[in-house]
Amino acid sequence: MLRWIIFIVVFLVIDFYAFQAFKTVVKNNWLQMVYWLITLLVIFNFIFNYYGFDRSNGFSHVHAYAFGFFIALLVPKMIVLGFMFAEDVFRVPQAIYRYFTEGNAAQGNYFASRRAFISKMALGIAAIPLASIIYGIYKGKYNYKVLKYTLNFEDLPDAFDGYKLTQISDIHSGSFDNLDKVKYAVDLINEQKSDVILFTGDIVNNKAEELVPYKEVFNKLKAKDGLYSVLGNHDYGDYVKWESDEAKHQNLEDLKNLQKEIGFNLLLNESKFLEKNGERIALVGVENWGAGGFKKAGDLKKAARNVHENDFKILMSHDPSHWEREIINDDYHYHLTLSGHTHGMQFGIEIPGWFKWSPVKWRYKYWAGIYKEMGQYINVNRGFGYLAFPGRVGIWPEITVIELKKGKPLA
């Protein structure tokens, strides 16, 4: 109860400043009432859905939208708060000084006009994230982008020169609310006509049953050399309160069977070889291994036990912290690692090829796109779906297409 009281008090302080700016610019009493009506509806909806909330009981679409609309309201008001509070820091001392040196009449118009200017500027800037978040909730989460890369390797087998793979990650099928958009994305994947499709974990949020409505969509995925997958941290059902250990185990078995029905060859700390014209490359799949308290079921040595040191290797590992902590320094030299997990935090600013930023960079060194260390590459996919926040802002859902070329790597 105490945390909710603190939450309400903090939000009232934020809203005090936000409303000061709003009423300075908007004089209409009815619009001011609408302001408070929307605010109260969003806040009470959030409290209603999250008071006593236990993540282990599941996270529904209702929870997601309650959270999404709360964020849509909070972020712009925080921006307004920053402007108005900063203005008060300068305004109040000046007001006191002018009162004692010039009198009350001399200062009134000056400070009133400046407050109006700051209010307009604050509201104008706050409107940008407001519009972006609303767009992200209704459109951005299905704004699929195909990102294409060409990577050169001197030791790539000749038969695989020009070989194309498509990577998808973090489907989180339990979050979807638009079947047609998912069908569109699957068609987009097939349009790439890659030789192989690789999925790097988190096909559900928690339970295998989330995937059932989308099984007939994802089983339309096609690639000449097949579909391969690994498990992510959400696939094990660790975040749910199960009635028994047997139920949890059965959920994982159901998930494995559903992936098989879709057409995925699930690699559980094991490897397969992709062969072409008498040559081969090794495809190694580890179970989830994540730093910072995440599940560490991945066993790199076990997964690669049938792989020769000199084989060309593609590794699938859900969490990019695995690459940083274990894979880069492994004696086997994994040419290309494919990961996901971060979602790019589903929020950021990105100009492809020029600039990318997201708060998730403070948690993960490798969080989106291609990175190269010690002659090895990793691609961190931004994710196909979404989780918790029902949208994406600036960091769009991703379908990665990587072409392997024989040749000297670019600097």
mmCIF file of C-alpha atoms in Angstrom:
data_model
loop_
_atom_site.group_PDB
_atom_site.id
_atom_site.type_symbol
_atom_site.label_atom_id
_atom_site.label_comp_id
_atom_site.label_asym_id
_atom_site.label_seq_id
_atom_site.Cartn_x
_atom_site.Cartn_y
_atom_site.Cartn_z
ATOM 1 C CA MET A 1 0.000 0.000 0.000
ATOM 2 C CA LEU A 2 2.810 2.423 0.885
ATOM 3 C CA ARG A 3 4.361 2.215 -2.567
ATOM 4 C CA TRP A 4 1.013 3.074 -4.160
ATOM 5 C CA ILE A 5 0.647 6.103 -1.872
ATOM 6 C CA ILE A 6 4.144 7.228 -2.874
ATOM 7 C CA PHE A 7 3.284 6.569 -6.511
ATOM 8 C CA ILE A 8 0.153 8.765 -6.315
ATOM 9 C CA VAL A 9 1.981 11.568 -4.487
ATOM 10 C CA VAL A 10 4.817 11.597 -7.028
ATOM 11 C CA PHE A 11 2.397 11.612 -9.935
ATOM 12 C CA LEU A 12 0.422 14.479 -8.375
ATOM 13 C CA VAL A 13 3.628 16.521 -8.143
ATOM 14 C CA ILE A 14 4.346 15.814 -11.798
ATOM 15 C CA ASP A 15 0.788 16.663 -12.740
ATOM 16 C CA PHE A 16 0.863 19.910 -10.764
ATOM 17 C CA TYR A 17 3.604 21.222 -13.029
ATOM 18 C CA ALA A 18 2.121 19.707 -16.171
ATOM 19 C CA PHE A 19 -1.282 21.246 -15.526
ATOM 20 C CA GLN A 20 0.278 24.650 -14.791
ATOM 21 C CA ALA A 21 1.719 24.627 -18.298
ATOM 22 C CA PHE A 22 -1.515 23.334 -19.828
ATOM 23 C CA LYS A 23 -3.791 25.933 -18.216
ATOM 24 C CA THR A 24 -1.357 28.728 -19.054
ATOM 25 C CA VAL A 25 -1.766 27.891 -22.729
ATOM 26 C CA VAL A 26 -5.325 26.492 -22.767
ATOM 27 C CA LYS A 27 -7.856 28.796 -21.113
ATOM 28 C CA ASN A 28 -10.990 26.834 -21.999
ATOM 29 C CA ASN A 29 -12.470 25.306 -18.829
ATOM 30 C CA TRP A 30 -13.979 22.369 -20.715
ATOM 31 C CA LEU A 31 -10.602 21.409 -22.198
ATOM 32 C CA GLN A 32 -9.059 21.650 -18.761
ATOM 33 C CA MET A 33 -11.727 19.262 -17.494
ATOM 34 C CA VAL A 34 -10.943 16.884 -20.358
ATOM 35 C CA TYR A 35 -7.276 17.032 -19.328
ATOM 36 C CA TRP A 36 -8.148 15.832 -15.829
ATOM 37 C CA LEU A 37 -10.672 13.290 -17.060
ATOM 38 C CA ILE A 38 -8.090 11.594 -19.299
ATOM 39 C CA THR A 39 -5.475 11.758 -16.557
ATOM 40 C CA LEU A 40 -7.737 10.190 -13.949
ATOM 41 C CA LEU A 41 -8.981 7.473 -16.303
ATOM 42 C CA VAL A 42 -5.458 6.432 -17.248
ATOM 43 C CA ILE A 43 -4.163 6.514 -13.669
ATOM 44 C CA PHE A 44 -7.067 4.627 -12.135
ATOM 45 C CA ASN A 45 -6.989 2.072 -14.956
ATOM 46 C CA PHE A 46 -3.302 1.517 -14.253
ATOM 47 C CA ILE A 47 -3.854 1.156 -10.505
ATOM 48 C CA PHE A 48 -6.859 -1.122 -11.031
ATOM 49 C CA ASN A 49 -4.845 -3.502 -13.203
ATOM 50 C CA TYR A 50 -1.589 -3.456 -11.251
ATOM 51 C CA TYR A 51 -2.667 -3.239 -7.621
ATOM 52 C CA GLY A 52 -1.720 -6.622 -6.235
ATOM 53 C CA PHE A 53 -0.353 -7.664 -9.645
ATOM 54 C CA ASP A 54 1.816 -10.787 -9.612
ATOM 55 C CA ARG A 55 3.817 -11.382 -12.773
ATOM 56 C CA SER A 56 3.779 -15.121 -12.134
ATOM 57 C CA ASN A 57 0.017 -15.135 -12.744
ATOM 58 C CA GLY A 58 0.511 -13.950 -16.292
ATOM 59 C CA PHE A 59 0.598 -10.686 -18.221
ATOM 60 C CA SER A 60 -2.503 -10.030 -20.321
ATOM 61 C CA HIS A 61 -3.282 -7.628 -23.154
ATOM 62 C CA VAL A 62 -5.259 -5.550 -20.637
ATOM 63 C CA HIS A 63 -2.151 -5.206 -18.470
ATOM 64 C CA ALA A 64 -0.091 -4.283 -21.500
ATOM 65 C CA TYR A 65 -2.403 -1.498 -22.643
ATOM 66 C CA ALA A 66 -2.844 -0.152 -19.126
ATOM 67 C CA PHE A 67 0.931 0.110 -18.926
ATOM 68 C CA GLY A 68 1.221 1.525 -22.446
ATOM 69 C CA PHE A 69 -1.269 4.338 -21.894
ATOM 70 C CA PHE A 70 0.324 5.135 -18.545
ATOM 71 C CA ILE A 71 3.718 5.538 -20.253
ATOM 72 C CA ALA A 72 2.089 7.634 -22.990
ATOM 73 C CA LEU A 73 0.831 9.974 -20.281
ATOM 74 C CA LEU A 74 3.870 9.929 -17.991
ATOM 75 C CA VAL A 75 6.703 10.605 -20.446
ATOM 76 C CA PRO A 76 5.318 13.869 -21.917
ATOM 77 C CA LYS A 77 4.432 15.133 -18.431
ATOM 78 C CA MET A 78 7.952 14.376 -17.240
ATOM 79 C CA ILE A 79 9.286 16.509 -20.057
ATOM 80 C CA VAL A 80 6.943 19.355 -19.121
ATOM 81 C CA LEU A 81 8.021 18.961 -15.494
ATOM 82 C CA GLY A 82 11.653 19.354 -16.507
ATOM 83 C CA PHE A 83 10.982 22.602 -18.341
ATOM 84 C CA MET A 84 8.687 24.102 -15.714
ATOM 85 C CA PHE A 85 10.843 23.143 -12.749
ATOM 86 C CA ALA A 86 13.978 24.479 -14.438
ATOM 87 C CA GLU A 87 12.126 27.694 -15.187
ATOM 88 C CA ASP A 88 11.062 27.978 -11.536
ATOM 89 C CA VAL A 89 14.654 27.540 -10.394
ATOM 90 C CA PHE A 90 15.545 30.727 -12.261
ATOM 91 C CA ARG A 91 12.205 32.505 -12.047
ATOM 92 C CA VAL A 92 11.542 32.410 -8.306
ATOM 93 C CA PRO A 93 14.835 34.017 -7.166
ATOM 94 C CA GLN A 94 14.455 36.683 -9.863
ATOM 95 C CA ALA A 95 10.872 37.318 -8.841
ATOM 96 C CA ILE A 96 11.898 37.836 -5.229
ATOM 97 C CA TYR A 97 14.731 40.154 -6.239
ATOM 98 C CA ARG A 98 12.562 42.233 -8.564
ATOM 99 C CA TYR A 99 9.835 42.445 -5.944
ATOM 100 C CA PHE A 100 12.173 44.081 -3.468
ATOM 101 C CA THR A 101 13.989 46.280 -5.981
ATOM 102 C CA GLU A 102 11.250 47.277 -8.429
ATOM 103 C CA GLY A 103 7.983 46.542 -6.722
ATOM 104 C CA ASN A 104 5.209 44.123 -7.582
ATOM 105 C CA ALA A 105 3.772 46.128 -10.460
ATOM 106 C CA ALA A 106 7.064 46.228 -12.337
ATOM 107 C CA GLN A 107 7.455 42.454 -12.527
ATOM 108 C CA GLY A 108 3.977 41.034 -13.224
ATOM 109 C CA ASN A 109 3.752 41.232 -16.999
ATOM 110 C CA TYR A 110 7.351 40.190 -17.511
ATOM 111 C CA PHE A 111 7.071 36.927 -15.595
ATOM 112 C CA ALA A 112 3.601 36.141 -16.885
ATOM 113 C CA SER A 113 4.754 36.417 -20.497
ATOM 114 C CA ARG A 114 7.851 34.348 -19.842
ATOM 115 C CA ARG A 115 5.818 31.625 -18.126
ATOM 116 C CA ALA A 116 3.524 31.490 -21.173
ATOM 117 C CA PHE A 117 6.514 31.142 -23.506
ATOM 118 C CA ILE A 118 8.077 28.321 -21.466
ATOM 119 C CA SER A 119 4.702 26.569 -21.190
ATOM 120 C CA LYS A 120 4.166 26.651 -24.939
ATOM 121 C CA MET A 121 7.678 25.392 -25.605
ATOM 122 C CA ALA A 122 7.352 22.594 -23.019
ATOM 123 C CA LEU A 123 3.990 21.433 -24.381
ATOM 124 C CA GLY A 124 5.238 21.599 -27.948
ATOM 125 C CA ILE A 125 8.272 19.438 -27.218
ATOM 126 C CA ALA A 126 6.237 17.044 -25.024
ATOM 127 C CA ALA A 127 3.823 16.512 -27.917
ATOM 128 C CA ILE A 128 6.587 14.751 -29.870
ATOM 129 C CA PRO A 129 7.016 11.761 -27.515
ATOM 130 C CA LEU A 130 3.258 11.680 -26.915
ATOM 131 C CA ALA A 131 2.578 11.282 -30.629
ATOM 132 C CA SER A 132 5.500 8.844 -30.989
ATOM 133 C CA ILE A 133 4.294 6.595 -28.174
ATOM 134 C CA ILE A 134 0.699 6.558 -29.439
ATOM 135 C CA TYR A 135 2.001 5.741 -32.931
ATOM 136 C CA GLY A 136 4.253 3.050 -31.447
ATOM 137 C CA ILE A 137 1.297 1.396 -29.714
ATOM 138 C CA TYR A 138 -1.045 1.392 -32.696
ATOM 139 C CA LYS A 139 1.344 1.092 -35.650
ATOM 140 C CA GLY A 140 4.978 0.832 -34.629
ATOM 141 C CA LYS A 141 4.828 -2.652 -33.123
ATOM 142 C CA TYR A 142 4.002 -4.056 -36.565
ATOM 143 C CA ASN A 143 6.254 -1.722 -38.542
ATOM 144 C CA TYR A 144 8.466 -4.565 -39.764
ATOM 145 C CA LYS A 145 11.829 -3.693 -41.275
ATOM 146 C CA VAL A 146 14.046 -5.952 -43.375
ATOM 147 C CA LEU A 147 17.682 -5.215 -42.564
ATOM 148 C CA LYS A 148 20.243 -6.631 -44.982
ATOM 149 C CA TYR A 149 23.938 -7.224 -44.367
ATOM 150 C CA THR A 150 26.788 -8.753 -46.363
ATOM 151 C CA LEU A 151 29.618 -10.308 -44.360
ATOM 152 C CA ASN A 152 32.918 -11.454 -45.874
ATOM 153 C CA PHE A 153 34.936 -14.408 -44.608
ATOM 154 C CA GLU A 154 38.214 -15.612 -46.080
ATOM 155 C CA ASP A 155 37.653 -19.164 -44.851
ATOM 156 C CA LEU A 156 34.047 -19.514 -46.002
ATOM 157 C CA PRO A 157 33.662 -22.728 -48.010
ATOM 158 C CA ASP A 158 33.413 -21.926 -51.726
ATOM 159 C CA ALA A 159 30.028 -23.621 -52.060
ATOM 160 C CA PHE A 160 28.533 -21.157 -49.579
ATOM 161 C CA ASP A 161 29.691 -17.994 -51.327
ATOM 162 C CA GLY A 162 26.475 -15.946 -51.623
ATOM 163 C CA TYR A 163 24.599 -18.079 -49.102
ATOM 164 C CA LYS A 164 21.687 -16.183 -47.505
ATOM 165 C CA LEU A 165 20.181 -16.640 -44.089
ATOM 166 C CA THR A 166 17.207 -14.916 -42.491
ATOM 167 C CA GLN A 167 17.207 -14.410 -38.744
ATOM 168 C CA ILE A 168 14.168 -13.635 -36.628
ATOM 169 C CA SER A 169 14.063 -13.473 -32.853
ATOM 170 C CA ASP A 170 11.798 -12.787 -29.872
ATOM 171 C CA ILE A 171 8.421 -13.538 -31.432
ATOM 172 C CA HIS A 172 6.587 -13.341 -28.074
ATOM 173 C CA SER A 173 3.407 -14.702 -29.624
ATOM 174 C CA GLY A 174 1.376 -14.114 -26.468
ATOM 175 C CA SER A 175 1.619 -10.367 -27.007
ATOM 176 C CA PHE A 176 0.171 -10.244 -30.524
ATOM 177 C CA ASP A 177 -3.273 -8.760 -31.092
ATOM 178 C CA ASN A 178 -3.440 -8.654 -34.894
ATOM 179 C CA LEU A 179 -3.268 -11.921 -36.806
ATOM 180 C CA ASP A 180 -3.212 -10.254 -40.230
ATOM 181 C CA LYS A 181 -0.109 -8.217 -39.356
ATOM 182 C CA VAL A 182 1.717 -11.361 -38.299
ATOM 183 C CA LYS A 183 0.694 -13.047 -41.579
ATOM 184 C CA TYR A 184 2.088 -10.044 -43.453
ATOM 185 C CA ALA A 185 5.411 -10.383 -41.620
ATOM 186 C CA VAL A 186 5.639 -14.107 -42.408
ATOM 187 C CA ASP A 187 5.047 -13.328 -46.087
ATOM 188 C CA LEU A 188 7.779 -10.689 -45.857
ATOM 189 C CA ILE A 189 10.194 -13.279 -44.466
ATOM 190 C CA ASN A 190 9.413 -15.719 -47.273
ATOM 191 C CA GLU A 191 9.878 -12.974 -49.872
ATOM 192 C CA GLN A 192 13.568 -12.811 -48.930
ATOM 193 C CA LYS A 193 14.037 -16.307 -50.408
ATOM 194 C CA SER A 194 16.892 -17.090 -48.040
ATOM 195 C CA ASP A 195 18.551 -20.504 -48.006
ATOM 196 C CA VAL A 196 17.813 -21.025 -44.309
ATOM 197 C CA ILE A 197 15.680 -19.373 -41.590
ATOM 198 C CA LEU A 198 17.096 -19.152 -38.073
ATOM 199 C CA PHE A 199 15.041 -18.241 -35.003
ATOM 200 C CA THR A 200 16.948 -17.216 -31.886
ATOM 201 C CA GLY A 201 14.485 -17.737 -29.039
ATOM 202 C CA ASP A 202 11.522 -16.429 -27.040
ATOM 203 C CA ILE A 203 8.693 -17.727 -29.189
ATOM 204 C CA VAL A 204 6.248 -17.152 -26.293
ATOM 205 C CA ASN A 205 5.993 -14.922 -23.250
ATOM 206 C CA ASN A 206 5.413 -17.757 -20.791
ATOM 207 C CA LYS A 207 3.147 -20.578 -21.949
ATOM 208 C CA ALA A 208 3.091 -22.880 -24.963
ATOM 209 C CA GLU A 209 -0.638 -22.217 -25.471
ATOM 210 C CA GLU A 210 0.187 -18.658 -26.570
ATOM 211 C CA LEU A 211 1.664 -20.062 -29.762
ATOM 212 C CA VAL A 212 -1.357 -22.174 -30.726
ATOM 213 C CA PRO A 213 -3.357 -19.394 -32.504
ATOM 214 C CA TYR A 214 -0.287 -18.572 -34.599
ATOM 215 C CA LYS A 215 0.889 -22.100 -35.416
ATOM 216 C CA GLU A 216 -0.880 -22.095 -38.779
ATOM 217 C CA VAL A 217 0.716 -18.741 -39.581
ATOM 218 C CA PHE A 218 4.309 -19.611 -38.745
ATOM 219 C CA ASN A 219 4.169 -23.007 -40.414
ATOM 220 C CA LYS A 220 3.994 -21.097 -43.701
ATOM 221 C CA LEU A 221 7.676 -20.196 -43.248
ATOM 222 C CA LYS A 222 9.751 -21.781 -45.992
ATOM 223 C CA ALA A 223 13.468 -22.077 -46.725
ATOM 224 C CA LYS A 224 15.368 -24.486 -48.973
ATOM 225 C CA ASP A 225 17.685 -25.711 -46.214
ATOM 226 C CA GLY A 226 15.084 -25.640 -43.463
ATOM 227 C CA LEU A 227 14.193 -23.776 -40.290
ATOM 228 C CA TYR A 228 16.235 -23.945 -37.080
ATOM 229 C CA SER A 229 15.615 -22.531 -33.622
ATOM 230 C CA VAL A 230 16.903 -22.264 -30.056
ATOM 231 C CA LEU A 231 15.196 -21.453 -26.769
ATOM 232 C CA GLY A 232 15.139 -18.051 -25.078
ATOM 233 C CA ASN A 233 14.708 -17.251 -21.398
ATOM 234 C CA HIS A 234 10.910 -16.865 -21.713
ATOM 235 C CA ASP A 235 10.428 -20.247 -23.367
ATOM 236 C CA TYR A 236 11.127 -22.258 -20.208
ATOM 237 C CA GLY A 237 8.067 -20.957 -18.338
ATOM 238 C CA ASP A 238 10.223 -19.725 -15.460
ATOM 239 C CA TYR A 239 8.152 -16.579 -14.931
ATOM 240 C CA VAL A 240 4.856 -18.370 -14.229
ATOM 241 C CA LYS A 241 3.501 -19.834 -11.003
ATOM 242 C CA TRP A 242 2.794 -23.447 -12.016
ATOM 243 C CA GLU A 243 0.589 -25.785 -10.016
ATOM 244 C CA SER A 244 3.352 -28.404 -10.137
ATOM 245 C CA ASP A 245 6.793 -29.148 -11.544
ATOM 246 C CA GLU A 246 5.129 -31.666 -13.850
ATOM 247 C CA ALA A 247 2.925 -28.937 -15.348
ATOM 248 C CA LYS A 248 5.938 -26.752 -16.010
ATOM 249 C CA HIS A 249 7.800 -29.642 -17.612
ATOM 250 C CA GLN A 250 4.790 -30.490 -19.771
ATOM 251 C CA ASN A 251 4.540 -26.881 -20.917
ATOM 252 C CA LEU A 252 8.112 -27.015 -22.199
ATOM 253 C CA GLU A 253 7.457 -30.325 -23.956
ATOM 254 C CA ASP A 254 4.334 -28.839 -25.556
ATOM 255 C CA LEU A 255 6.393 -25.883 -26.749
ATOM 256 C CA LYS A 256 8.995 -28.153 -28.298
ATOM 257 C CA ASN A 257 6.262 -30.113 -30.086
ATOM 258 C CA LEU A 258 4.623 -26.941 -31.391
ATOM 259 C CA GLN A 259 7.946 -25.752 -32.800
ATOM 260 C CA LYS A 260 8.325 -29.111 -34.517
ATOM 261 C CA GLU A 261 4.822 -28.823 -35.983
ATOM 262 C CA ILE A 262 5.691 -25.385 -37.342
ATOM 263 C CA GLY A 263 8.767 -26.861 -39.004
ATOM 264 C CA PHE A 264 11.569 -25.690 -36.715
ATOM 265 C CA ASN A 265 14.452 -27.993 -35.922
ATOM 266 C CA LEU A 266 15.045 -27.049 -32.301
ATOM 267 C CA LEU A 267 18.724 -27.214 -31.315
ATOM 268 C CA LEU A 268 19.155 -27.960 -27.620
ATOM 269 C CA ASN A 269 22.889 -27.648 -26.992
ATOM 270 C CA GLU A 270 23.573 -29.467 -30.243
ATOM 271 C CA SER A 271 24.719 -28.876 -33.790
ATOM 272 C CA LYS A 272 23.762 -29.643 -37.365
ATOM 273 C CA PHE A 273 25.682 -29.335 -40.606
ATOM 274 C CA LEU A 274 24.421 -27.476 -43.646
ATOM 275 C CA GLU A 275 25.902 -29.189 -46.703
ATOM 276 C CA LYS A 276 26.306 -27.998 -50.245
ATOM 277 C CA ASN A 277 28.335 -29.436 -53.125
ATOM 278 C CA GLY A 278 30.382 -31.620 -50.797
ATOM 279 C CA GLU A 279 31.217 -28.796 -48.393
ATOM 280 C CA ARG A 280 29.633 -27.853 -45.088
ATOM 281 C CA ILE A 281 29.171 -25.227 -42.440
ATOM 282 C CA ALA A 282 28.305 -25.988 -38.824
ATOM 283 C CA LEU A 283 25.129 -24.618 -37.279
ATOM 284 C CA VAL A 284 25.468 -24.678 -33.485
ATOM 285 C CA GLY A 285 22.517 -24.002 -31.176
ATOM 286 C CA VAL A 286 22.813 -23.440 -27.425
ATOM 287 C CA GLU A 287 20.039 -23.172 -24.887
ATOM 288 C CA ASN A 288 19.599 -19.859 -23.099
ATOM 289 C CA TRP A 289 22.661 -18.451 -21.377
ATOM 290 C CA GLY A 290 22.360 -14.947 -19.950
ATOM 291 C CA ALA A 291 24.365 -12.806 -17.561
ATOM 292 C CA GLY A 292 22.738 -10.830 -14.786
ATOM 293 C CA GLY A 293 20.510 -13.478 -13.264
ATOM 294 C CA PHE A 294 19.094 -14.991 -16.447
ATOM 295 C CA LYS A 295 18.890 -18.735 -17.017
ATOM 296 C CA LYS A 296 22.183 -20.428 -17.846
ATOM 297 C CA ALA A 297 21.108 -23.663 -19.509
ATOM 298 C CA GLY A 298 23.442 -23.142 -22.446
ATOM 299 C CA ASP A 299 26.433 -25.442 -22.747
ATOM 300 C CA LEU A 300 28.730 -24.298 -25.534
ATOM 301 C CA LYS A 301 31.133 -27.233 -25.285
ATOM 302 C CA LYS A 302 28.318 -29.763 -25.386
ATOM 303 C CA ALA A 303 26.644 -28.014 -28.314
ATOM 304 C CA ALA A 304 29.849 -28.079 -30.386
ATOM 305 C CA ARG A 305 31.072 -31.548 -29.426
ATOM 306 C CA ASN A 306 30.577 -32.875 -32.978
ATOM 307 C CA VAL A 307 32.044 -29.777 -34.639
ATOM 308 C CA HIS A 308 35.655 -29.569 -35.749
ATOM 309 C CA GLU A 309 37.744 -26.586 -34.768
ATOM 310 C CA ASN A 310 38.373 -25.740 -38.434
ATOM 311 C CA ASP A 311 34.706 -25.876 -39.478
ATOM 312 C CA PHE A 312 33.026 -22.648 -40.488
ATOM 313 C CA LYS A 313 30.591 -22.022 -37.631
ATOM 314 C CA ILE A 314 27.335 -20.131 -37.153
ATOM 315 C CA LEU A 315 26.187 -20.052 -33.533
ATOM 316 C CA MET A 316 22.639 -19.365 -32.314
ATOM 317 C CA SER A 317 22.518 -18.056 -28.741
ATOM 318 C CA HIS A 318 19.555 -16.028 -27.511
ATOM 319 C CA ASP A 319 21.310 -13.595 -25.167
ATOM 320 C CA PRO A 320 24.177 -11.414 -26.503
ATOM 321 C CA SER A 321 25.826 -11.339 -23.070
ATOM 322 C CA HIS A 322 26.807 -14.950 -23.824
ATOM 323 C CA TRP A 323 28.884 -13.739 -26.770
ATOM 324 C CA GLU A 324 30.583 -11.137 -24.612
ATOM 325 C CA ARG A 325 31.274 -13.443 -21.643
ATOM 326 C CA GLU A 326 32.096 -16.800 -23.255
ATOM 327 C CA ILE A 327 31.922 -17.014 -27.022
ATOM 328 C CA ILE A 328 34.380 -14.340 -28.179
ATOM 329 C CA ASN A 329 37.232 -15.900 -26.225
ATOM 330 C CA ASP A 330 36.412 -19.515 -27.033
ATOM 331 C CA ASP A 331 39.189 -21.387 -28.834
ATOM 332 C CA TYR A 332 36.760 -22.577 -31.500
ATOM 333 C CA HIS A 333 36.379 -19.147 -33.167
ATOM 334 C CA TYR A 334 32.683 -18.790 -33.954
ATOM 335 C CA HIS A 335 32.555 -16.856 -37.213
ATOM 336 C CA LEU A 336 29.009 -15.545 -36.790
ATOM 337 C CA THR A 337 26.778 -15.524 -33.721
ATOM 338 C CA LEU A 338 23.072 -14.695 -33.915
ATOM 339 C CA SER A 339 21.284 -13.330 -30.837
ATOM 340 C CA GLY A 340 18.248 -11.307 -29.798
ATOM 341 C CA HIS A 341 16.816 -10.799 -26.313
ATOM 342 C CA THR A 342 17.323 -7.021 -25.913
ATOM 343 C CA HIS A 343 14.428 -5.906 -28.207
ATOM 344 C CA GLY A 344 16.451 -2.685 -28.488
ATOM 345 C CA MET A 345 14.257 -1.927 -25.440
ATOM 346 C CA GLN A 346 11.509 -1.251 -28.052
ATOM 347 C CA PHE A 347 12.438 2.407 -27.647
ATOM 348 C CA GLY A 348 15.184 4.553 -29.097
ATOM 349 C CA ILE A 349 16.366 6.778 -31.892
ATOM 350 C CA GLU A 350 17.871 5.255 -34.998
ATOM 351 C CA ILE A 351 19.022 6.524 -38.361
ATOM 352 C CA PRO A 352 20.121 3.359 -40.202
ATOM 353 C CA GLY A 353 23.796 3.414 -41.044
ATOM 354 C CA TRP A 354 24.402 6.628 -39.141
ATOM 355 C CA PHE A 355 23.191 6.643 -35.572
ATOM 356 C CA LYS A 356 21.451 4.448 -33.030
ATOM 357 C CA TRP A 357 20.680 4.985 -29.366
ATOM 358 C CA SER A 358 18.521 3.318 -26.765
ATOM 359 C CA PRO A 359 18.630 3.254 -22.952
ATOM 360 C CA VAL A 360 19.254 -0.506 -23.242
ATOM 361 C CA LYS A 361 22.862 0.304 -24.211
ATOM 362 C CA TRP A 362 23.508 0.939 -20.503
ATOM 363 C CA ARG A 363 22.574 -2.698 -19.814
ATOM 364 C CA TYR A 364 23.963 -4.471 -22.884
ATOM 365 C CA LYS A 365 27.194 -3.598 -24.680
ATOM 366 C CA TYR A 366 25.946 -5.354 -27.807
ATOM 367 C CA TRP A 367 22.269 -4.501 -28.146
ATOM 368 C CA ALA A 368 21.267 -4.085 -31.814
ATOM 369 C CA GLY A 369 22.812 -4.795 -35.180
ATOM 370 C CA ILE A 370 26.195 -6.116 -36.327
ATOM 371 C CA TYR A 371 29.292 -6.002 -34.111
ATOM 372 C CA LYS A 372 32.785 -7.350 -34.733
ATOM 373 C CA GLU A 373 35.351 -8.444 -32.147
ATOM 374 C CA MET A 374 38.505 -10.532 -32.580
ATOM 375 C CA GLY A 375 37.594 -11.391 -36.168
ATOM 376 C CA GLN A 376 34.144 -12.669 -35.152
ATOM 377 C CA TYR A 377 30.710 -11.179 -35.824
ATOM 378 C CA ILE A 378 27.479 -11.037 -33.877
ATOM 379 C CA ASN A 379 24.105 -9.818 -35.043
ATOM 380 C CA VAL A 380 21.734 -8.776 -32.273
ATOM 381 C CA ASN A 381 18.259 -8.851 -33.765
ATOM 382 C CA ARG A 382 15.861 -6.169 -32.461
ATOM 383 C CA GLY A 383 13.064 -8.698 -32.197
ATOM 384 C CA PHE A 384 9.994 -9.688 -34.186
ATOM 385 C CA GLY A 385 7.429 -9.112 -31.431
ATOM 386 C CA TYR A 386 7.138 -7.076 -28.268
ATOM 387 C CA LEU A 387 6.765 -7.593 -24.539
ATOM 388 C CA ALA A 388 5.149 -5.651 -21.646
ATOM 389 C CA PHE A 389 4.946 -2.274 -23.406
ATOM 390 C CA PRO A 390 2.504 -2.926 -26.282
ATOM 391 C CA GLY A 391 4.420 -0.998 -28.901
ATOM 392 C CA ARG A 392 7.709 0.137 -30.380
ATOM 393 C CA VAL A 393 9.059 3.668 -30.660
ATOM 394 C CA GLY A 394 11.995 4.245 -33.002
ATOM 395 C CA ILE A 395 13.279 0.668 -32.689
ATOM 396 C CA TRP A 396 11.179 -1.314 -35.139
ATOM 397 C CA PRO A 397 10.521 -5.075 -35.370
ATOM 398 C CA GLU A 398 13.257 -6.670 -37.424
ATOM 399 C CA ILE A 399 13.767 -9.324 -40.058
ATOM 400 C CA THR A 400 17.499 -9.774 -40.660
ATOM 401 C CA VAL A 401 18.924 -11.035 -43.940
ATOM 402 C CA ILE A 402 22.641 -11.848 -43.944
ATOM 403 C CA GLU A 403 24.534 -12.855 -47.075
ATOM 404 C CA LEU A 404 27.782 -14.730 -46.585
ATOM 405 C CA LYS A 405 30.523 -13.889 -49.069
ATOM 406 C CA LYS A 406 33.968 -15.374 -49.555
ATOM 407 C CA GLY A 407 36.603 -12.712 -49.384
ATOM 408 C CA LYS A 408 38.638 -10.467 -47.161
ATOM 409 C CA PRO A 409 36.538 -8.924 -44.370
ATOM 410 C CA LEU A 410 35.953 -5.215 -44.655
ATOM 411 C CA ALA A 411 37.766 -3.075 -42.111
#
